[in-house]
Each structure stands twice: as C-alpha cells, then as structure tokens.
Short mmCIF file of C-alpha atoms in Angstrom, two decimals:
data_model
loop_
_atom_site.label_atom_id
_atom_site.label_comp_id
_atom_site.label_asym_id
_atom_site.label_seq_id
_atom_site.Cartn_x
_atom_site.Cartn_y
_atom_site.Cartn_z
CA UNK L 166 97.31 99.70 82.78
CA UNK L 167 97.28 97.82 86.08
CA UNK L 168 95.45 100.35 87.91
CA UNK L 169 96.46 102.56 90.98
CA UNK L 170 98.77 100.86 93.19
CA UNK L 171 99.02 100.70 96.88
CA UNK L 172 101.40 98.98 99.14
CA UNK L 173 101.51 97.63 101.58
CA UNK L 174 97.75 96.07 101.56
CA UNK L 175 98.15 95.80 105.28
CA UNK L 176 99.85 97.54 108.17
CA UNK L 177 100.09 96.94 111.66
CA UNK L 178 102.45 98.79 113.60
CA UNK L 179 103.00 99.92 117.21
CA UNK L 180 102.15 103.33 118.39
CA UNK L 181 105.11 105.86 118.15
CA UNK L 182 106.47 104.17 115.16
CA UNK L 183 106.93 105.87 111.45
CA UNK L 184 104.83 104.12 108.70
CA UNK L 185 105.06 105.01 105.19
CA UNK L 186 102.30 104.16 102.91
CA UNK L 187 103.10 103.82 99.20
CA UNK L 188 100.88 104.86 95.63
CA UNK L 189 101.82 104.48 91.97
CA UNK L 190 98.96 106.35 90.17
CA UNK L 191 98.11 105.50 86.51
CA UNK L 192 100.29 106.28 83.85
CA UNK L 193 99.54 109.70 82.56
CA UNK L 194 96.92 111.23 85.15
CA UNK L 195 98.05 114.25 86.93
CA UNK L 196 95.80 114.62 89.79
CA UNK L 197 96.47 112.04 92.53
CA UNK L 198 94.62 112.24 95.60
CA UNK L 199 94.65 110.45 99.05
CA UNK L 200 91.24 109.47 101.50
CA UNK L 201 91.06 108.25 104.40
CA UNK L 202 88.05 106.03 105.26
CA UNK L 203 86.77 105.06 108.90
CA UNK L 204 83.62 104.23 109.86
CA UNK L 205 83.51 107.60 111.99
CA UNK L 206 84.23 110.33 109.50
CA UNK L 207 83.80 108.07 106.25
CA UNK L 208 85.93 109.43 103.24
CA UNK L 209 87.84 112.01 104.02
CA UNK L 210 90.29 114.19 101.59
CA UNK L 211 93.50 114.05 102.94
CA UNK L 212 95.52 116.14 100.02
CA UNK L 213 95.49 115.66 96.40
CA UNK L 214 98.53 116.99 94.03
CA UNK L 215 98.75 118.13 90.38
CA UNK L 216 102.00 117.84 88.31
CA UNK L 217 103.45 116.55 91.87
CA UNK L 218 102.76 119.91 93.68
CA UNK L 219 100.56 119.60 96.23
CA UNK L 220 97.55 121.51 95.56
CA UNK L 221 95.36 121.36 99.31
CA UNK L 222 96.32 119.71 102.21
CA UNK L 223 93.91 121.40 104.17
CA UNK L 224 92.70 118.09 105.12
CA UNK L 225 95.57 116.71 106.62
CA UNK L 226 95.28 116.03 110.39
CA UNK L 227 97.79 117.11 112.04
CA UNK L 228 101.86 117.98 111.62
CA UNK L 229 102.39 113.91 112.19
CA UNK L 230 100.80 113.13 108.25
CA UNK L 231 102.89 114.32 105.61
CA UNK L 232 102.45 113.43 101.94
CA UNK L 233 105.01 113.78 99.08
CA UNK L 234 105.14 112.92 94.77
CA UNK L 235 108.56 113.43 94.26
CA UNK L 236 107.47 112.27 90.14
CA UNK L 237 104.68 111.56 88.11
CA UNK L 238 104.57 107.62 89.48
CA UNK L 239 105.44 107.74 93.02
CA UNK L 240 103.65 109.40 95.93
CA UNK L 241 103.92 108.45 99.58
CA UNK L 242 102.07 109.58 102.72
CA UNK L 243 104.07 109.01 106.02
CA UNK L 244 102.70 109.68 109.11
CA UNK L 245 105.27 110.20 112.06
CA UNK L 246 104.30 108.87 115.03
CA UNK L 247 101.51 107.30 114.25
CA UNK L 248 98.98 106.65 116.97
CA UNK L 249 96.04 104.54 117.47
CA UNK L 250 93.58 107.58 116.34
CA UNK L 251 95.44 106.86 112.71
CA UNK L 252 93.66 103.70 112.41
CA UNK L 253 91.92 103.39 108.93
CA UNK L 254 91.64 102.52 105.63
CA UNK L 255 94.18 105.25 103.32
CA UNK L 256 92.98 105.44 99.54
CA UNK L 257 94.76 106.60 96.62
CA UNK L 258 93.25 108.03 93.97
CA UNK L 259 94.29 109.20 90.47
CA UNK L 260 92.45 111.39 87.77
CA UNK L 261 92.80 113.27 84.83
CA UNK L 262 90.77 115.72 83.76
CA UNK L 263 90.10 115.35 79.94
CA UNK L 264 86.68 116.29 78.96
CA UNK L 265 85.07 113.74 80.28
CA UNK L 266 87.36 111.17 81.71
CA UNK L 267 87.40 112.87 85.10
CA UNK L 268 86.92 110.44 87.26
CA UNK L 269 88.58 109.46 90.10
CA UNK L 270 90.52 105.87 89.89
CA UNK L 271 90.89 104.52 93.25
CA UNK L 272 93.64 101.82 94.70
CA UNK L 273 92.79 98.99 96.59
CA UNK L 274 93.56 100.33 100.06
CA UNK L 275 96.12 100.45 102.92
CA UNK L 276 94.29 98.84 105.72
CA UNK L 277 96.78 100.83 108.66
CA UNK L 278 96.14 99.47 112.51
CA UNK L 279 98.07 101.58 114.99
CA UNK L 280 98.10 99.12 118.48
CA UNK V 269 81.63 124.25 99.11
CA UNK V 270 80.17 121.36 97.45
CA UNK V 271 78.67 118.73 100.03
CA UNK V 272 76.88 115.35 99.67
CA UNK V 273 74.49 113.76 101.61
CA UNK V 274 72.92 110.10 101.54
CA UNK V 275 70.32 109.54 104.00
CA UNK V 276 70.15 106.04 104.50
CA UNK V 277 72.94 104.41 106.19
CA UNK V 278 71.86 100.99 105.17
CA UNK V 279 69.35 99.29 102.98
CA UNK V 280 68.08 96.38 102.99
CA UNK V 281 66.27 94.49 100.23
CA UNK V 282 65.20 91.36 98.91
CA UNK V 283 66.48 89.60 95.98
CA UNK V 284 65.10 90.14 92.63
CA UNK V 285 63.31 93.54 93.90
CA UNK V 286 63.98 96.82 93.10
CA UNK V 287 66.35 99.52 94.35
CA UNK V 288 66.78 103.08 95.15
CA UNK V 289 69.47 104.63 96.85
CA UNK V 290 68.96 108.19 97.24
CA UNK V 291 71.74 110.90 97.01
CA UNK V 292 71.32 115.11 97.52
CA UNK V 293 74.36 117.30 96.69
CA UNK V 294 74.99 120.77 97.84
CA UNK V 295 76.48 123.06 94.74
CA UNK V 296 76.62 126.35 93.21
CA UNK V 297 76.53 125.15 89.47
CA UNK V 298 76.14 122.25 87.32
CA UNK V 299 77.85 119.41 89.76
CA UNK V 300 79.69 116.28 88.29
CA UNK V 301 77.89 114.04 90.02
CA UNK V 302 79.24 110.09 90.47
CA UNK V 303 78.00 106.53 92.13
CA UNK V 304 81.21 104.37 93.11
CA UNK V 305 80.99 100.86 94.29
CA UNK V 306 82.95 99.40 97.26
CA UNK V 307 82.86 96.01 98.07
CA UNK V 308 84.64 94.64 101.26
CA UNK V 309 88.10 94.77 101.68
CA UNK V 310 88.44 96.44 97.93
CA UNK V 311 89.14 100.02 96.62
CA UNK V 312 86.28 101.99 94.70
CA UNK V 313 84.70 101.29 91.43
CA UNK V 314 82.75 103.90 89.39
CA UNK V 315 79.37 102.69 88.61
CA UNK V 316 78.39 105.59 86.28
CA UNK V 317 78.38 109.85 86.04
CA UNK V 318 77.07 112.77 84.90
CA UNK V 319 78.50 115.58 83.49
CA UNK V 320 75.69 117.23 81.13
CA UNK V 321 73.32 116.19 78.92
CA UNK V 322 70.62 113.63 79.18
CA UNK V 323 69.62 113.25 82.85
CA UNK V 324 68.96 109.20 82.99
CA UNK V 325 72.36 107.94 83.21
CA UNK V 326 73.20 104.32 82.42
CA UNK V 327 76.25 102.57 84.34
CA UNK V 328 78.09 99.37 84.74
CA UNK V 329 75.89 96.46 85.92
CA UNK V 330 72.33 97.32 84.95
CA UNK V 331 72.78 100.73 87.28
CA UNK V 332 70.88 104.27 86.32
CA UNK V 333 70.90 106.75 88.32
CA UNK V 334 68.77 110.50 87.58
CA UNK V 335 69.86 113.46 88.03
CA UNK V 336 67.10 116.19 89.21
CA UNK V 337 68.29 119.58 89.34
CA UNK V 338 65.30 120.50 90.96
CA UNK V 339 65.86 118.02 93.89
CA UNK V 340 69.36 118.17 93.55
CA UNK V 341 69.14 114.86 93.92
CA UNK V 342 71.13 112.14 91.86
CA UNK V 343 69.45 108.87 93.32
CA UNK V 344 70.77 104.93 91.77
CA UNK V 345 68.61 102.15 91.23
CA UNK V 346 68.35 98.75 89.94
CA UNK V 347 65.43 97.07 88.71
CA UNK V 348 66.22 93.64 90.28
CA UNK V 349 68.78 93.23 92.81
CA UNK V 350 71.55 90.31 92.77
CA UNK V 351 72.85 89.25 95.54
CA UNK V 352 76.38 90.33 94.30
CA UNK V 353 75.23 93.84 94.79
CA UNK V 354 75.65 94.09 98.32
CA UNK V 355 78.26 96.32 98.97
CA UNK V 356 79.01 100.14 100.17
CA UNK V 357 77.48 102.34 97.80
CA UNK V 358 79.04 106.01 97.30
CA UNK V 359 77.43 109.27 95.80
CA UNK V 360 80.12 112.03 94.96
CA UNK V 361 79.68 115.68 93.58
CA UNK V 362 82.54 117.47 91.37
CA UNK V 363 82.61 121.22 90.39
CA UNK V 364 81.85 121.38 87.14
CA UNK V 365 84.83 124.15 86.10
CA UNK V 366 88.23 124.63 87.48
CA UNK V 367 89.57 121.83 89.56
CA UNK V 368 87.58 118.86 90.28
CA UNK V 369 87.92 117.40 93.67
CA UNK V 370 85.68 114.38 94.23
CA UNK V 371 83.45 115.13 97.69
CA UNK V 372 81.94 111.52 98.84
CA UNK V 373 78.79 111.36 100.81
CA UNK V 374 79.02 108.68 104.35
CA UNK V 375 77.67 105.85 102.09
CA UNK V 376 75.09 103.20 101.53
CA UNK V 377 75.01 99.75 103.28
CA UNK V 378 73.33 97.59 100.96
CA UNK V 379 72.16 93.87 102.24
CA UNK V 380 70.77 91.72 100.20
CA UNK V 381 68.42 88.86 101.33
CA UNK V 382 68.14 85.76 99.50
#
C-alpha cells in the first residue's frame, strides 16, 4: 500500500478564499483522523471518523472547518473562508484497530498558508 | 481524559552519546502508549508501542523506550545518537478499551552535534 495520501503538499491561498484539502487513507482501515500542527498549539485533533461517520469533531475550530468521508477512500476537510489564523500543517491519519495494529498511519502533510 | 506531557522542548546532544527523551501520560487504565518520528517537512513515523506485556519496548532504529506505571512515564532512548536522528520526537497515549484516539504530547526538538 502506498500509504495515506494527502494533496495538495502545499497551499497558499488568499484570505477569504475556500480551500479544500484532500486524504485517501489506507486500504481497509476504518478510523481516519485529521491534526493540525503549529508551533503554538502543536498536534491538535481536529475530527476523526469511523465507517465514514464522523465520530468527534469537538475539535474543530470554528463553523468555517468542515470535514467529510463520503466512502471508505476519500475524506476532505474544507475550510470556508479561510483566514490567516488557519495557517498550519493539516495531517491525516488512518488506523485500524485489530489487536494490535492500532496505530495511527500518518500522511505527509498539507502545508496551508492563508496571506 | 488522557493527556501527555514531554518536558523538554528541545535536546541537544552530541554524536555517538546517549539519549533520553522523557514522556508522562495522564490515564485512568492501562494507556497505549507510542513514540512517532517527524522529520522536517514529512508526516509521522511510529518508532515503537506498547500495549501490554513486557515493559522494555524495542522499535525501529535501535529505539527502546520503558514504560513505568509507577512514573507513568514512557521515556525513549538511544544508546548512541546518529546524526540522522535529529528530528521532532512525539510521545502519544491511547485508551486501552473502546475507541482509541491517539493524544500527542508538544514534542521533542532533537539536535544533534557532530
């Protein structure tokens, strides 16, 4: 398996526009998460889903991030309008919890700069 | 809630010595208990974990890391450093039943001299 996916690697966008960040989890986990990293707050749990049903997005900021998994191989996090504040690196993350093998797999990143 | 908390914001340590990097969790039970590995510009790596069992864990890359229940402590360390270890270094506590959400300490600067 090639891993977690994220796209794009890299985002810059001006203040007030929509971006859409992109994960493809591994084939055959069913927990996929998504972090936020900044040198601030460090990682933060944004939401994580199961079975593509969001579980806890108690860690979402604010009404402008919303996150959707529409199947088991897709999941996006949009955040509309995005503002400087939303600067960061966004993780994905994908588990599954078999006896052992519960460890979270993590993507390489979104590197988002708001401007 | 489960909580973790690394101390040391960054280390710094010669080549060829040893290292400790020093992790405390907050839990109710028996904690999952992880290292990851983040070096710049890339995504996570799991280093090793602990689930039950023996308490000296072995992990990728000549890493161990203890759990001490009495401590609650689940400190890594290398016997001799390479300077391809420095990187952000990341302790993270799991329950142990039900759901498992992965709660990351602030992390571990590690700078290796030569």
């Amino acid at each position: 398996d090639a891993g977690v996916i994220q796209s794009p690697r890299h985002e810059v966008t001006e203040m007030g526009q929509e971006v859409t960040l992109r994960c493809k989890p591994i084939s055959g986990h069913d927990y996929l998460f998504w972090y936020r990293q900044t040198m601030m707050r460090g990682l933060e749990l944004l939401i994580y889903f199961n079975n593509n049903v969001p579980i806890d997005d108690s860690g979402m900021p604010e009404d402008r991030f919303s996150a959707k998994m529409p199947n088991a191989s897709f999941s996006t996090l949009k955040i509309q309008p995005s503002e400087p504040r939303d600067s960061a690196v966004y993780f994905c993350a994908s588990s599954s919890f078999e006896g052992r093998n519960t460890e979270a797999f993590f993507g390489q990143g979104t590197r988002l700069t708001v401007v | 809630a489960q909580s973790v908390t690394q101390p040391d914001i960054h280390i710094t340590v010669s080549e060829g010595a040893s290292l400790e990097l020093r992790c405390n969790y907050s839990y109710g039970a028996t904690p999952y208990l992880f290292w990851y590995v983040q070096s710049p510009g890339q995504g996570l790596q799991l280093l090793l974990k602990y689930f039950s069992g023996d308490t000296l864990v072995q992990g990728i890359k000549g890493f161990e890391a203890e759990f001490k229940r009495s401590q609650s402590s689940f400190n890594l360390r290398k016997p001799s450093v390479h300077w391809s270890d420095a990187a952000e270094y990341f302790c993270a506590v799991g329950a142990s039943g039900g759901s498992y959400i992965p709660t990351f300490g602030r992390g571990t600067s590690l700078i290796v001299h030569p």
